[in-house]
Short mmCIF file of C-alpha atoms in Angstrom, two decimals:
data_model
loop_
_atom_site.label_atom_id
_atom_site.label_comp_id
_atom_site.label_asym_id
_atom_site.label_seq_id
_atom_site.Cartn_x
_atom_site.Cartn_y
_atom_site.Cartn_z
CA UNK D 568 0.00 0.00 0.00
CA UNK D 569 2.83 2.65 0.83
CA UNK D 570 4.92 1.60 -1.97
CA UNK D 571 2.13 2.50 -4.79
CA UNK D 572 1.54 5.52 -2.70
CA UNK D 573 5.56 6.64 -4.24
CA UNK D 574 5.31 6.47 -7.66
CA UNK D 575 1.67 8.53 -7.88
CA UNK D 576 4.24 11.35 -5.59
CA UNK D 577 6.52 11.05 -8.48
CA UNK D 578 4.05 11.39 -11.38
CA UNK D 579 2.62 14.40 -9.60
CA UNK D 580 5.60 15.98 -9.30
CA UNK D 581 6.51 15.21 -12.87
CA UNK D 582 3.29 17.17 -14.23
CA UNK D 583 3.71 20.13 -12.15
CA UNK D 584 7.14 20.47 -13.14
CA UNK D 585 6.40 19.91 -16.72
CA UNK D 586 3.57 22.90 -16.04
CA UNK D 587 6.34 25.21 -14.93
CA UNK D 588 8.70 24.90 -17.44
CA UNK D 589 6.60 24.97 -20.38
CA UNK D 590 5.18 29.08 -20.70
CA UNK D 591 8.65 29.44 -20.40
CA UNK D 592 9.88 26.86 -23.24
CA UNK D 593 6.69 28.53 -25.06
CA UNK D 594 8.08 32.18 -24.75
CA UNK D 595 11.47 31.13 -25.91
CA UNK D 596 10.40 29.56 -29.08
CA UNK D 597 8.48 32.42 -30.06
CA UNK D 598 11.61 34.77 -29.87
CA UNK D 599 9.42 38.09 -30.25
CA UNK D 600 6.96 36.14 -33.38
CA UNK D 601 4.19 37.62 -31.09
CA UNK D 602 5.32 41.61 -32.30
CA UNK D 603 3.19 43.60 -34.64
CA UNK D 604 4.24 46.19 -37.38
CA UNK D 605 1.74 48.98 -38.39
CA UNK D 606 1.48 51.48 -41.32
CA UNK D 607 1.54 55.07 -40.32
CA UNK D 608 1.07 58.44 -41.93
CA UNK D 609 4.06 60.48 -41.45
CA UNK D 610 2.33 62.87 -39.03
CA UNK D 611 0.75 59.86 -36.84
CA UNK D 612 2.90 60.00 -33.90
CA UNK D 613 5.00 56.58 -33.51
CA UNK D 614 3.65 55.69 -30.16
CA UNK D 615 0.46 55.04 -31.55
CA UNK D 616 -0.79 51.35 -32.23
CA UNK D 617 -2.59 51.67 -34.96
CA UNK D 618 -2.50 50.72 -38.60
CA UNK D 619 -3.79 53.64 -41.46
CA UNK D 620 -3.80 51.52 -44.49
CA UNK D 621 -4.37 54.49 -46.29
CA UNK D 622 -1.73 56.83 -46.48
CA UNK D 623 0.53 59.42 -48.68
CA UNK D 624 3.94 59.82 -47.21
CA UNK D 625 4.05 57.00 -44.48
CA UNK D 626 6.72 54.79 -42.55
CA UNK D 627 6.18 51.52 -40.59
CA UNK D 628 6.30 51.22 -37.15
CA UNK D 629 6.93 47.83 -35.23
CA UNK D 630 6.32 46.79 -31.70
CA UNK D 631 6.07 43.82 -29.23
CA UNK D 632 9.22 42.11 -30.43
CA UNK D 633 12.57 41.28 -28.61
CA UNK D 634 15.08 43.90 -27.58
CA UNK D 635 17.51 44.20 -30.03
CA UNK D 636 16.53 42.24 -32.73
CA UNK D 637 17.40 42.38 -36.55
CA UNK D 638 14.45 43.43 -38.93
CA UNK D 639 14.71 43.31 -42.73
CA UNK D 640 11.98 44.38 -44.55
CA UNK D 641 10.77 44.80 -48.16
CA UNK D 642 7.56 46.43 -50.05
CA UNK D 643 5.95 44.70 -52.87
CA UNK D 644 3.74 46.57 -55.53
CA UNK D 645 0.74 44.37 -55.19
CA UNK D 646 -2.14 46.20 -57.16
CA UNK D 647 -3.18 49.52 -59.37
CA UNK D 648 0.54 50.70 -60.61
CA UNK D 649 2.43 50.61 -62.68
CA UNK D 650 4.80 48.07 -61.79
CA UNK D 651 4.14 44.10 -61.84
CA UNK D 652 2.70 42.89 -59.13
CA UNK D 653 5.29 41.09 -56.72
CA UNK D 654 8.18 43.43 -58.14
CA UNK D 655 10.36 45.11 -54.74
CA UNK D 656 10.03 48.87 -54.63
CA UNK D 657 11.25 49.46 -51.66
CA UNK D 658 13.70 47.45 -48.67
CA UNK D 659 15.87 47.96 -45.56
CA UNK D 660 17.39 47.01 -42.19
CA UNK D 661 16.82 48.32 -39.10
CA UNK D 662 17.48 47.22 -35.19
CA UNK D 663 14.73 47.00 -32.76
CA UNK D 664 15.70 48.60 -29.37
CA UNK D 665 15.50 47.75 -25.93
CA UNK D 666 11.65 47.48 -26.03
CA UNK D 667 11.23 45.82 -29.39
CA UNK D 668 10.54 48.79 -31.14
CA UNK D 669 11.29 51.07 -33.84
CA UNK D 670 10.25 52.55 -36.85
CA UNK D 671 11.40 53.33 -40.13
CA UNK D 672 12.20 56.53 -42.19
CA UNK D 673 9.37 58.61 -43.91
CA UNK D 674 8.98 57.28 -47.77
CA UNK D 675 6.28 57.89 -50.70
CA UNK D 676 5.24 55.86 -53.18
CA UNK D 677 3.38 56.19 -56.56
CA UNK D 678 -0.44 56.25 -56.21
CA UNK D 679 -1.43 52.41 -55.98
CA UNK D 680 -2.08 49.27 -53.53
CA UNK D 681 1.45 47.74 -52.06
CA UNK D 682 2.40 44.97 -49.51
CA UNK D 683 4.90 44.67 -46.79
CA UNK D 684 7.00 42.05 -45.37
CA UNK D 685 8.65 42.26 -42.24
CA UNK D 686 11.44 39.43 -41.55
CA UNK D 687 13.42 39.54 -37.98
CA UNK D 688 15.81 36.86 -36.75
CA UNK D 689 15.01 33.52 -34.83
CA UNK D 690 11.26 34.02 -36.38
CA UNK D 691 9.46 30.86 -36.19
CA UNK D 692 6.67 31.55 -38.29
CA UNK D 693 6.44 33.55 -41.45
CA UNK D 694 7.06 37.58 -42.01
CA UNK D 695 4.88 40.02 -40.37
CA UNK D 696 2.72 41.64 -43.30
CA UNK D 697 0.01 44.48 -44.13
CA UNK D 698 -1.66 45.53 -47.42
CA UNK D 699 -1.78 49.33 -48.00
CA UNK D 700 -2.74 52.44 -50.36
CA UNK D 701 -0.85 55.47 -51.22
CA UNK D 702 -3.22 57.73 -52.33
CA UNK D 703 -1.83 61.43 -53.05
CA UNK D 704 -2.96 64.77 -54.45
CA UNK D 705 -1.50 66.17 -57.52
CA UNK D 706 1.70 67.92 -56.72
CA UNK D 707 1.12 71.52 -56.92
CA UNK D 708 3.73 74.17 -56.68
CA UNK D 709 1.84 78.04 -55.76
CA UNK D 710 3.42 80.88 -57.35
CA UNK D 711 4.49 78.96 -60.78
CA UNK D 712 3.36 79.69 -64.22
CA UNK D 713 2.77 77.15 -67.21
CA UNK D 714 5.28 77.76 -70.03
CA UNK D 715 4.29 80.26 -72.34
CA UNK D 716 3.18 82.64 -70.59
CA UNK D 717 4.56 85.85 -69.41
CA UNK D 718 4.64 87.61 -66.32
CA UNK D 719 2.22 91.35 -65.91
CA UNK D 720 4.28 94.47 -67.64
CA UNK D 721 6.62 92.19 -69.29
CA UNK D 722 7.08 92.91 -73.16
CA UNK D 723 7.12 89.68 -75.43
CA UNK D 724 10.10 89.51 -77.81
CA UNK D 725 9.84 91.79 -81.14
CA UNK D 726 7.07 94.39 -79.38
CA UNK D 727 7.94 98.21 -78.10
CA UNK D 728 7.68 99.24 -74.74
CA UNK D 729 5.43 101.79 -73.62
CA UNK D 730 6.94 105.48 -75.09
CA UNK D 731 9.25 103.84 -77.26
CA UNK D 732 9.00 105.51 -81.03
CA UNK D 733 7.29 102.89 -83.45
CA UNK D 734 10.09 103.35 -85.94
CA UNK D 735 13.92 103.52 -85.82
CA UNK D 736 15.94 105.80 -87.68
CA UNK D 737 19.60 105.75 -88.84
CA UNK D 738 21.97 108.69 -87.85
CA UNK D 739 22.80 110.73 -91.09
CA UNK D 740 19.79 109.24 -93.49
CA UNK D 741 18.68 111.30 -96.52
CA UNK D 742 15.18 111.97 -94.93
CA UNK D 743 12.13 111.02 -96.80
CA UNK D 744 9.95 112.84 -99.35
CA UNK D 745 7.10 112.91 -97.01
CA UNK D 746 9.27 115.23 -94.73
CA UNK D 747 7.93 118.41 -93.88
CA UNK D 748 9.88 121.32 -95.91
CA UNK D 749 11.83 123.47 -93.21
CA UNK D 750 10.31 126.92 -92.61
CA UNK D 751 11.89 129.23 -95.82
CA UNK D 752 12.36 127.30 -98.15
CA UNK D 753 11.42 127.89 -101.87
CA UNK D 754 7.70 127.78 -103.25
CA UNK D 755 6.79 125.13 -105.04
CA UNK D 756 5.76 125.30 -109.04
CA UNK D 757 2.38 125.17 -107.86
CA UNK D 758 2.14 128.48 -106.75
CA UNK D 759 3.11 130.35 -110.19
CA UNK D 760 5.25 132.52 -108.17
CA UNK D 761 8.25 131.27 -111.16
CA UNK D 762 9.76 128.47 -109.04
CA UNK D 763 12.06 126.46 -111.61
CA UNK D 764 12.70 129.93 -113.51
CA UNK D 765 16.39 131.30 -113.78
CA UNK D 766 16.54 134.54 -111.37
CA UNK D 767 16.50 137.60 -112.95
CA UNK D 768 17.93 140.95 -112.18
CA UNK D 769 15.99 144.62 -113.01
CA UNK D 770 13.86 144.32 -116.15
CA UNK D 771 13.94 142.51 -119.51
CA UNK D 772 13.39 146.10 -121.01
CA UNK D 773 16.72 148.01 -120.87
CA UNK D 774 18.38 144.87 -121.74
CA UNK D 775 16.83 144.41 -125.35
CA UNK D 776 17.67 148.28 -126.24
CA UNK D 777 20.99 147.23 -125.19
CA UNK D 778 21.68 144.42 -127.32
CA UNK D 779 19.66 146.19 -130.61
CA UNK D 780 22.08 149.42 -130.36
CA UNK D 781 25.43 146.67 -129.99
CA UNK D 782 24.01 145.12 -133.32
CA UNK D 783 23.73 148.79 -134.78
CA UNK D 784 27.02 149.19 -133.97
CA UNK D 785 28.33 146.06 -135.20
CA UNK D 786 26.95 146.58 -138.59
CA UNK D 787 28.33 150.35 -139.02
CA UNK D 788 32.13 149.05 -138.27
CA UNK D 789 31.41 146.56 -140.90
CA UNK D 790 29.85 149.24 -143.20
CA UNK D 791 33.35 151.11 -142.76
CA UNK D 792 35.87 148.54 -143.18
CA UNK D 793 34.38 147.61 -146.48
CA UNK D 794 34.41 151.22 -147.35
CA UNK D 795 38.47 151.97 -146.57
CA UNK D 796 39.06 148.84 -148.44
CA UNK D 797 37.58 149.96 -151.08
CA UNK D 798 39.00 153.06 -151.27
CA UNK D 799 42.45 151.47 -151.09
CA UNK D 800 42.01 149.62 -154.02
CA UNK D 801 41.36 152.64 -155.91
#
């Protein structure tokens, strides 16, 4: 009776023992698989535990795993973009710290639906992963201007500016025929004052009596040449 009353001791024993050791065997073999990684908009304050699976610029933020632990990581274009779905567009390697935590830099993404896979050492089952959007506006500069167009009071190439003569002359050119005569100058033919006419001087008078009385002369020097000749010969 006292000797079966030993081994039931012993198998007792053995359970509770068993009982003890295995949360701890349990916790070991996780080796931080019971950590969670979130996606956060880059404004969303790292703290936080929450996932936005919507987002513009954005990082991922882990927690719950070991201290110190290696994380690799890698983003997957997964739907709506322009790259094949599966293809890595983005990757990296950070170390968790003391409290299993840490986060990585901001990033962006062209406008489509992505996947990421977070990897860490000693895992025991497979990577930590989230489906997300980026979804952002149109990227708008203020202030800019499309090309072509030109800026208030600005004169486009080939027109005057304001009080600048329409035309251009060159120093020392004959000016034109439309130029004004200067003040003085002779009458034109229209006026019938004799413009184009020889200038005279006194009247045409005087000047005939003058010639008629040189041709009277003329003719009475002939008149008495012939006449001395003649009177030679005789």
């Amino acid at each position: 009776m006292r000797r079966s009353l030993i081994p039931a001791g012993a198998l007792i024993a053995a359970v509770a023992g068993s009982l003890v050791l295995a949360p701890a065997a349990s916790a070991t073999g996780d080796h931080g698989d019971n950590g969670t990684v979130k996606i956060h908009d880059s404004k969303t304050g790292e703290e936080l535990r929450k996932n936005e699976p919507k987002v513009c610029t954005f990082y991922v933020d882990a927690f719950g795993f070991d201290a110190g632990q290696k994380v690799s990581w890698h983003i997957e274009a997964w739907a709506n973009n322009d790259q094949e779905k599966g293809t890595t567009v983005k990757s990296g390697l950070i170390t968790l710290d003391a409290d299993g935590h840490e986060r990585t830099e901001d990033m962006t993404l062209p406008n489509g639906q992505y996947k990421l896979f977070w990897n860490w050492e000693g895992e025991n089952g497979r990577a930590k992963h989230k489906v997300f959007k980026t979804d952002c506006p149109p990227a708008e500069t203020p202030g800019t201007e499309s090309p072509g167009t030109e800026s208030p009071g600005t004169a486009s190439p080939g027109t005057e500016s304001p009080g600048t003569p329409g035309t251009s002359e060159t120093p020392g050119a004959t000016p034109s025929a439309t130029d004004s005569a200067p003040a003085g100058a002779t009458p034109s033919a229209s006026t019938g004052t004799g413009t184009g006419d020889l200038a005279e001087t006194g009247s045409s008078a005087p000047t005939g009596l003058i010639a008629a009385a040189a041709l009277a002369l003329a003719g009475a020097g002939s008149v008495l040449v012939l006449r001395r000749r003649k009177g030679q010969q005789h």
